[in-house]
Short mmCIF file of C-alpha atoms in Angstrom, two decimals:
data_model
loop_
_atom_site.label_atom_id
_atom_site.label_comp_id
_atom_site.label_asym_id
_atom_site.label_seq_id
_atom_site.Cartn_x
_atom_site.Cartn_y
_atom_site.Cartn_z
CA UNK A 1 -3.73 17.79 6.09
CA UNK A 2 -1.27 18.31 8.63
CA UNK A 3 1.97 20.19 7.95
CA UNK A 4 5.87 18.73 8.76
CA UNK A 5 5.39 21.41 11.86
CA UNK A 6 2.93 19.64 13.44
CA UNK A 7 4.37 16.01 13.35
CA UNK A 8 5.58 14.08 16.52
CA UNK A 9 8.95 13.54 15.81
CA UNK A 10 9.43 11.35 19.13
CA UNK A 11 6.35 9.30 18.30
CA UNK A 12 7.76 9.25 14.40
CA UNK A 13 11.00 7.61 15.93
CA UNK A 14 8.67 5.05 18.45
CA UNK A 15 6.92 3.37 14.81
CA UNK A 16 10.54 3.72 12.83
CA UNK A 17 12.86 2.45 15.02
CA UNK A 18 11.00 0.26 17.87
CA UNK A 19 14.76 -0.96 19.31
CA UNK A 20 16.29 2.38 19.15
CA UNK A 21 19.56 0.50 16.86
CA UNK A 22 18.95 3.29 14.04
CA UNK A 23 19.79 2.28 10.47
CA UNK A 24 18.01 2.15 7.13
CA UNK A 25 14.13 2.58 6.09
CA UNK A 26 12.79 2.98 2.96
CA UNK A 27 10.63 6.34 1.96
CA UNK A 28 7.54 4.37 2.20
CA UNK A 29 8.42 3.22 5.60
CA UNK A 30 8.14 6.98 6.66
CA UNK A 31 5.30 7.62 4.76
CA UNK A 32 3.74 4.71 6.72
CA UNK A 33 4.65 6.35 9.81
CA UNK A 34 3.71 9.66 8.67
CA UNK A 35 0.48 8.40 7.78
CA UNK A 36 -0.44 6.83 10.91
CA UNK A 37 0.35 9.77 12.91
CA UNK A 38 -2.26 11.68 11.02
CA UNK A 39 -5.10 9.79 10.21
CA UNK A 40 -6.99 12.22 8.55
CA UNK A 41 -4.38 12.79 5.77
CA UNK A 42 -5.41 13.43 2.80
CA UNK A 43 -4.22 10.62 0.40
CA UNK A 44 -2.82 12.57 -2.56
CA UNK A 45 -0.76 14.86 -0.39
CA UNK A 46 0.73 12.49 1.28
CA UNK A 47 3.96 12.30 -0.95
CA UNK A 48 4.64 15.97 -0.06
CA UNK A 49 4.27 15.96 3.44
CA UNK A 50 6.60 12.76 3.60
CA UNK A 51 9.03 15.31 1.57
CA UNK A 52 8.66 17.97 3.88
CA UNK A 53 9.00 15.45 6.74
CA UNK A 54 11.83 13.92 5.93
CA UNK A 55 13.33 17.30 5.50
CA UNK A 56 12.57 18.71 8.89
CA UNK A 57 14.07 15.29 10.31
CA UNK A 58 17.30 15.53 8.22
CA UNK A 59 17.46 19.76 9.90
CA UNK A 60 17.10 18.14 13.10
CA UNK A 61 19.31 15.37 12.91
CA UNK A 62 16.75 12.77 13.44
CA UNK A 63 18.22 10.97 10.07
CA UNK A 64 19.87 11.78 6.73
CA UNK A 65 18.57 11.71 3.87
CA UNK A 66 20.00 9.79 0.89
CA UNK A 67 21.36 12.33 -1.58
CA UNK A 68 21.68 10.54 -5.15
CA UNK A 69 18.98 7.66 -4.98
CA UNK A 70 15.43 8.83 -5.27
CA UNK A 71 12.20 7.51 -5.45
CA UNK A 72 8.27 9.28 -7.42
CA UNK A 73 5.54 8.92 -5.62
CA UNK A 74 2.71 10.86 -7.07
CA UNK A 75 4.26 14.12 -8.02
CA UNK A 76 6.80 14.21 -5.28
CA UNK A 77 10.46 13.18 -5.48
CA UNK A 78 11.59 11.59 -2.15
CA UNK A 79 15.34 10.66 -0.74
CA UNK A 80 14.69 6.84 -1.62
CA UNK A 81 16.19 6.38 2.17
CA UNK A 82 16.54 7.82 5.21
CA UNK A 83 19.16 6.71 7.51
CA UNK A 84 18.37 7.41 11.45
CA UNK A 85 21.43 8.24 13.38
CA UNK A 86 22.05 5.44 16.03
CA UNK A 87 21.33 6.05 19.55
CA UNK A 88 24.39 5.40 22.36
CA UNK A 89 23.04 2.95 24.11
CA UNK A 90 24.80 1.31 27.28
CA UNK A 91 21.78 -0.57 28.88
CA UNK A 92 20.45 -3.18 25.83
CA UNK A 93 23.33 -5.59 25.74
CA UNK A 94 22.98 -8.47 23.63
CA UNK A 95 22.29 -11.48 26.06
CA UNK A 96 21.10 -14.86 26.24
CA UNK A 97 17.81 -16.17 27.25
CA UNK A 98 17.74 -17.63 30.68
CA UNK A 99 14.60 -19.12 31.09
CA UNK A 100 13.52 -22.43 29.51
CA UNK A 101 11.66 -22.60 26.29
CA UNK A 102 9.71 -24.61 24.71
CA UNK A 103 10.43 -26.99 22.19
CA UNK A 104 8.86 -24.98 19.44
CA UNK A 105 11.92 -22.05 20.59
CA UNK A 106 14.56 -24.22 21.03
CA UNK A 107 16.46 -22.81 18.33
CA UNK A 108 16.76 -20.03 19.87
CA UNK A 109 19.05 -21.11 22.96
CA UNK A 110 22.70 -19.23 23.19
CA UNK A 111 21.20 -16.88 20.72
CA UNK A 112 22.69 -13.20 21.61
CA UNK A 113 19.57 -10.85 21.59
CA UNK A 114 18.75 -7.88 22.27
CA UNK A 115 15.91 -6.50 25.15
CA UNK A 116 13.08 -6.41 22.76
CA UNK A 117 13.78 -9.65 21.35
CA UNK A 118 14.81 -11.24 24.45
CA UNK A 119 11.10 -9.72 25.30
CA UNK A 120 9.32 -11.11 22.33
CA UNK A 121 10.90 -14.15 22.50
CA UNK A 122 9.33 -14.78 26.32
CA UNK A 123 6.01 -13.76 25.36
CA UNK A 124 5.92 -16.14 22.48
CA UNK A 125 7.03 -18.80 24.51
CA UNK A 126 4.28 -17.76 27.55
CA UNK A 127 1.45 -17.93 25.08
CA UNK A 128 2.38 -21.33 23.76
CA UNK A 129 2.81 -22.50 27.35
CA UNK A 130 -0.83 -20.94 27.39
CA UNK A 131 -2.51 -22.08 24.63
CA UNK A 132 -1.00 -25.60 24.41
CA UNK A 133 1.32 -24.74 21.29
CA UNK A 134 -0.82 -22.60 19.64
CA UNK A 135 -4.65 -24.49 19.93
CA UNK A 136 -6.12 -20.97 19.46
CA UNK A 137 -8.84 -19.56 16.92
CA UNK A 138 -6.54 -18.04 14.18
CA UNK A 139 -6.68 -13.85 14.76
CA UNK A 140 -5.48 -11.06 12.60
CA UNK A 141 -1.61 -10.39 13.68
CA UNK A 142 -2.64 -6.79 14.47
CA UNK A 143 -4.81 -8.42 17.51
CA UNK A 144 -1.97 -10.78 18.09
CA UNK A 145 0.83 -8.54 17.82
CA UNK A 146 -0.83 -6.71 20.87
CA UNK A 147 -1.65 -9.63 22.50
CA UNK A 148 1.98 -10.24 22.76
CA UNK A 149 4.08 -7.29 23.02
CA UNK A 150 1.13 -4.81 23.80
CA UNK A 151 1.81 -3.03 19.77
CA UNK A 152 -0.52 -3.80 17.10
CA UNK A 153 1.98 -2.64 14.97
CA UNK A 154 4.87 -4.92 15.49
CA UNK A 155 4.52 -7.70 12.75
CA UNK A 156 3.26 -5.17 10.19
CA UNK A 157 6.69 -5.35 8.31
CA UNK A 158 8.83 -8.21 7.04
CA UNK A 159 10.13 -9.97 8.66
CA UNK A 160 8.27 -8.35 11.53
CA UNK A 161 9.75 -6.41 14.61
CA UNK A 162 12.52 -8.66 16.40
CA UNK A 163 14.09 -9.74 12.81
CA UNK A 164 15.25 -12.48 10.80
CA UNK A 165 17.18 -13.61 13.93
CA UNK A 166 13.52 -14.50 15.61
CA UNK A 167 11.42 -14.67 12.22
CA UNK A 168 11.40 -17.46 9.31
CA UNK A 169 11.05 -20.78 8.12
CA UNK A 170 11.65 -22.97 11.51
CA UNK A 171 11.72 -20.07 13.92
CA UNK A 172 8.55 -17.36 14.92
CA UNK A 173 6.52 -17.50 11.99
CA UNK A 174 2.85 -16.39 12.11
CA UNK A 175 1.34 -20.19 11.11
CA UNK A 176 3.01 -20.59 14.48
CA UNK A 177 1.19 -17.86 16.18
CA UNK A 178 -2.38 -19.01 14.73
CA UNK A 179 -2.32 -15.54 12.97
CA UNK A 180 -2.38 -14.14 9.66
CA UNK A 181 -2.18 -10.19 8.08
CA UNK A 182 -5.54 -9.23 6.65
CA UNK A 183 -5.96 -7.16 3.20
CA UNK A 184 -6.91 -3.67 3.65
CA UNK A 185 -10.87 -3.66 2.68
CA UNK A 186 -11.38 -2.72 -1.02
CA UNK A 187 -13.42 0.31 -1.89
CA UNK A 188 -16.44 -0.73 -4.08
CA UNK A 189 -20.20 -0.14 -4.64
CA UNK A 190 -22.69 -1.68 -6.52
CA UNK A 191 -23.97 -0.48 -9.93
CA UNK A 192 -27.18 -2.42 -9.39
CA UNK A 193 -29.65 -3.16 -6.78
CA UNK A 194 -29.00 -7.03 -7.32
CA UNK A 195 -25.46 -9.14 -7.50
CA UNK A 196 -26.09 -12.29 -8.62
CA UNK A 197 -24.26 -13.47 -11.85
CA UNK A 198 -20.27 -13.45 -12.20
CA UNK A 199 -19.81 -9.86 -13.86
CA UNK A 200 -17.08 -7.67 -14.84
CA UNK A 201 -16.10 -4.50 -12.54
CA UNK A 202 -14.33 -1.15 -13.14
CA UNK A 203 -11.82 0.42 -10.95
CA UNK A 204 -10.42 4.02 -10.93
CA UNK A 205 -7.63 5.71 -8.92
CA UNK A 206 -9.91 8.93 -7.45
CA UNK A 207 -12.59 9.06 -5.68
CA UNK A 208 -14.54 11.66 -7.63
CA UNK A 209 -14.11 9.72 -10.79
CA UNK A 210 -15.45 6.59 -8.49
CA UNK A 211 -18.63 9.10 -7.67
CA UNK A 212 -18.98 10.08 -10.99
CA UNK A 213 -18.72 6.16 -12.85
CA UNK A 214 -21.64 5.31 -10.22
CA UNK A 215 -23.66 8.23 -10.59
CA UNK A 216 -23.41 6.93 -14.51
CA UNK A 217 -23.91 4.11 -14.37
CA UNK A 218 -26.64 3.34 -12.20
CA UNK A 219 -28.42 5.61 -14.21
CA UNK A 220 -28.47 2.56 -17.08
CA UNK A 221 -31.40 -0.24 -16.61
CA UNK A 222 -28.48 -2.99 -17.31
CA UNK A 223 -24.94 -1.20 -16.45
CA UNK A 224 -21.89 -2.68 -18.10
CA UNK A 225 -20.25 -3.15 -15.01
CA UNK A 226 -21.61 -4.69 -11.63
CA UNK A 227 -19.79 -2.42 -9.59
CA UNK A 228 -17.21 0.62 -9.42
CA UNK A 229 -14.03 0.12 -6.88
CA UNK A 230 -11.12 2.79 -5.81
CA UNK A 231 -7.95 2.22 -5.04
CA UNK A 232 -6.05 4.99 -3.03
CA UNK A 233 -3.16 6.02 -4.82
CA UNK A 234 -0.38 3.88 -3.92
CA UNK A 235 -2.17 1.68 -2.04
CA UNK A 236 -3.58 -1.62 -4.48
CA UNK A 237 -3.50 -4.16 -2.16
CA UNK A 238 -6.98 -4.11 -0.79
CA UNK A 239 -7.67 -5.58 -4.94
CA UNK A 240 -6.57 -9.12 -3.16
CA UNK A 241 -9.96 -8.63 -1.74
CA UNK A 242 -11.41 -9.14 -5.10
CA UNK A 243 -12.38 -12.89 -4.35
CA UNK A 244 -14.31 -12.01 -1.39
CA UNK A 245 -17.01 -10.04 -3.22
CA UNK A 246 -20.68 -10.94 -2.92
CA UNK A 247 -20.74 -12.15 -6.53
CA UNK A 248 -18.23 -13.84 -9.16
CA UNK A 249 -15.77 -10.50 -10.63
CA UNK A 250 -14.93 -12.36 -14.45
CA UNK A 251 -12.47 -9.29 -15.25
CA UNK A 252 -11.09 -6.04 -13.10
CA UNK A 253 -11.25 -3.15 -16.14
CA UNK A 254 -8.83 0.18 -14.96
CA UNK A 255 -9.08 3.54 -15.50
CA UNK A 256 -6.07 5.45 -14.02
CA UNK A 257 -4.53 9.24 -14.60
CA UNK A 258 -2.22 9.76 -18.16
CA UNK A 259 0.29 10.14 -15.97
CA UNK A 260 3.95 8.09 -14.49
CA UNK A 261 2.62 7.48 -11.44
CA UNK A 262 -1.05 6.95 -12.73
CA UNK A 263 0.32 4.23 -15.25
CA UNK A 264 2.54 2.81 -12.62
CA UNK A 265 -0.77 2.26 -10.22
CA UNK A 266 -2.04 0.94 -13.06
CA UNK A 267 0.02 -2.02 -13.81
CA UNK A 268 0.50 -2.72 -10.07
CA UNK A 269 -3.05 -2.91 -9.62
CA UNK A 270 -3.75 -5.30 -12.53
CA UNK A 271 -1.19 -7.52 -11.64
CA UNK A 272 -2.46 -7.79 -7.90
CA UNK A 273 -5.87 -8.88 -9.37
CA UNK A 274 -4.13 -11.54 -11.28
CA UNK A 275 -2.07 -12.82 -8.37
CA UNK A 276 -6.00 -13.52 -7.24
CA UNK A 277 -7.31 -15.26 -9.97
CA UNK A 278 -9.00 -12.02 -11.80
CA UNK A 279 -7.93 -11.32 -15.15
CA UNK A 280 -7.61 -7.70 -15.62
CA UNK A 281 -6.90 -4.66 -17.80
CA UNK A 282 -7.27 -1.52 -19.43
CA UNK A 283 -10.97 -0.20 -19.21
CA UNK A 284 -10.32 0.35 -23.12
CA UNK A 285 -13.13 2.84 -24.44
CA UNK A 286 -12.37 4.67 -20.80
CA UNK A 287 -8.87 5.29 -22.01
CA UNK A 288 -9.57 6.15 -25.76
CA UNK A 289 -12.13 8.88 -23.98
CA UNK A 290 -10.12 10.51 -21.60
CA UNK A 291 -7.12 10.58 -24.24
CA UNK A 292 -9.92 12.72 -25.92
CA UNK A 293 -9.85 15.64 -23.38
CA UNK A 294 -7.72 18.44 -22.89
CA UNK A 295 -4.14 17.82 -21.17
CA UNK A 296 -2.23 19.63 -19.27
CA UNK A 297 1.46 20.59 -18.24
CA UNK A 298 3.44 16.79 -16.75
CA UNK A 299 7.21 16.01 -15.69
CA UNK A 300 9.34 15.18 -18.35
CA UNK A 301 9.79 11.71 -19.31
CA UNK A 302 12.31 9.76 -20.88
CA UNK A 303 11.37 7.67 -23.86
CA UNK A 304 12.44 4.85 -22.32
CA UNK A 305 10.27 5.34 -19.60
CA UNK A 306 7.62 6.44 -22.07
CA UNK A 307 7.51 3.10 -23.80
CA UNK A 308 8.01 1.12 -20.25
CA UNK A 309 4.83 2.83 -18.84
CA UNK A 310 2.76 2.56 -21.54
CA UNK A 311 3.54 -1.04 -22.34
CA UNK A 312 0.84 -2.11 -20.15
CA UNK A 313 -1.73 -0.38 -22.45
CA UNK A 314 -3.25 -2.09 -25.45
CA UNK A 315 -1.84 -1.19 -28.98
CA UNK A 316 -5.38 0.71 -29.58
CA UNK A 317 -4.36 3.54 -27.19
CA UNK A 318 -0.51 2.93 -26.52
CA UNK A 319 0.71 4.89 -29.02
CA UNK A 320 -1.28 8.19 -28.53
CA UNK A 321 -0.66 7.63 -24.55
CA UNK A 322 3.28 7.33 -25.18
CA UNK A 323 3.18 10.61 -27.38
CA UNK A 324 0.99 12.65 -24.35
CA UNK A 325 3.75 11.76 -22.11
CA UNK A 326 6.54 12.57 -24.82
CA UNK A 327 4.98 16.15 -24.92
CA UNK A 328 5.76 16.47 -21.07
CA UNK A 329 2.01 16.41 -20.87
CA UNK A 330 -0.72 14.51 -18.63
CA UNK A 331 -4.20 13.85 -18.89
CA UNK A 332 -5.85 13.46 -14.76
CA UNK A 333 -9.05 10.86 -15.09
CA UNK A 334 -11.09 14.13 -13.76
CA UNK A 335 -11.43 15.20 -17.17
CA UNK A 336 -14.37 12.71 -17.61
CA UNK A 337 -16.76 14.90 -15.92
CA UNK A 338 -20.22 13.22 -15.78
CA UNK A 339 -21.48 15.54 -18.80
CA UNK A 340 -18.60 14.22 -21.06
CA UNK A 341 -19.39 10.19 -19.84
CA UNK A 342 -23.01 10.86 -20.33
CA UNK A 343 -22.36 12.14 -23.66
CA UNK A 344 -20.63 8.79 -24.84
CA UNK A 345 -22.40 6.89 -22.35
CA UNK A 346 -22.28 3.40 -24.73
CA UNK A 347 -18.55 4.24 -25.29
CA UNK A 348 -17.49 3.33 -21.70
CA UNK A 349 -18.09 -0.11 -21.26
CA UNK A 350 -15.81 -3.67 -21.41
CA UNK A 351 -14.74 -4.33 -25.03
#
């Protein structure tokens, strides 16, 4: 993993603030940047290198920090926001657009903008011009982002780069630019050589738990689940992939770590595979097992939070899950080493 040292705090700024205007981003926005500035970072560290991060930025004046509002993400607590410090700028006034647009844009006449939108807003209207309004193949917006504005990056926030003065209902929207964001791929493998019949799945948080459920489980002539998937922390929206599997998913069982942010995956992952049509849930006997092992030292908890977190368990293991956390202790999903699964191997399945 890369340290806050070796981060590009000029490239940083190019992903955070495009338009140089400064202003507010979200934690997560950095950690986005972060991320993409070191693509081998390791997934679980991440939190802590966006704290160090946004840190170093705050010492160099890059931003401050926000001092009372914070946000967990995995065992890190981050500023919620950072707030960049606005650039004097004489050269991007806020002018009209000369040039005739098409009819599609004609909202946009008078409109004060600034030199990137006043950009954007030109190359839209170009590839309309091009394309006849739009009679294009739909592509991914990454391909047409760069298409356009030469940044596949541009329309991955919302409302995209440019702002709600260009972007929404009856301005730039991407149905208008035959283009449409694509889920992030979802981690999975088979349990069995042949998919064929709708089937439950199981998915876990880690990947060595994900290594471990397979290596189970494909030891078993008819394995309980069709296949294992892994979500990556924070990161549960590749589960609106479910749909697109090779084979019917009847029911998305999860495993997560006894643990806030473990719980809070969780819940956010089950309720992404119900925005898809997948019912989903606690992998049950997974849960009663691994509140069998040995916990460790956690973060306090409120018992507020306590209840709140484990609300999304069923009453079989609720109870004895709100009372680990109540100890300001946590059980990690590692703890189901292949040797204790394989010892309760019939314990592990749907219920």
């Amino acid at each position: 993993m890369s340290t806050a040292d070796e981060i590009d705090f000029s490239a940083l700024l190019v992903l955070l603030d495009p338009d140089q205007r400064g202003g507010r981003r979200h934690a997560d926005d950095v950690a986005t940047a972060v991320q993409s500035l070191t693509k081998h970072a390791d997934t679980v560290a991440l939190p802590d290198l966006v704290h160090d991060v946004i840190r170093r930025g705050e010492r160099k004046g890059v931003w401050s920090a926000a001092s009372t509002v914070t946000v967990r993400r995995g065992r890190a607590t981050l500023p919620k926001t950072v707030t960049l410090a606005t650039p004097v700028r004489f050269t991007d006034k806020l002018l009209p657009i000369t040039s005739p647009l098409r009819r599609e844009l004609t909202w946009a006449t008078g409109l004060r903008l600034s030199a990137y939108q006043r950009r954007l807003l030109l190359a839209v209207n170009e590839w309309l011009r091009r394309t006849d309004g739009g009679k294009v193949p739909v592509a991914a917006a990454t391909e047409r982002a760069y298409q356009l504005v030469g940044d596949e990056k541009a329309f991955d926030h919302t409302p995209p780069r440019g702002g709600a003065t260009l972007w929404g209902e009856g301005r730039i929207t991407f149905e208008l630019l035959r283009c449409k964001r694509l889920p992030t791929p979802l981690v999975w493998e088979p349990t069995a050589a042949i998919l064929s019949k709708p089937s439950p799945i199981v998915c876990v948080e880690n990947h060595a738990t994900f290594r471990t459920l397979l290596q189970l489980l494909r030891s078993d002539v008819t394995p309980l689940w069709a296949a294992v998937a892994w979500v990556q922390g924070r990161n549960t929206a590749p589960l609106e992939s479910l749909t697109t599997l090779p084979f019917q998913v009847t029911h998305l069982d999860y495993l997560g770590d006894l643990d806030t942010a473990g719980l809070e995956i969780a819940a956010a992952a089950c309720t992404v595979s119900e925005g898809v049509g997948v019912q989903a849930g606690a992998a049950i006997r997974l849960w009663e097992l691994l509140l069998d092992q040995p916990s460790r030292a956690g973060r306090r908890v409120r018992p507020a939070d306590a209840r709140k977190l484990t609300a999304w368990l069923p009453p079989s293991v609720r109870a004895r899950a709100r009372d680990v956390l109540l100890a300001d202790r946590m059980i990690p999903q590692e703890a189901l080493r292949l040797d204790v699964l394989s010892r309760c191997a019939r314990r592990v399945g749907p219920r």
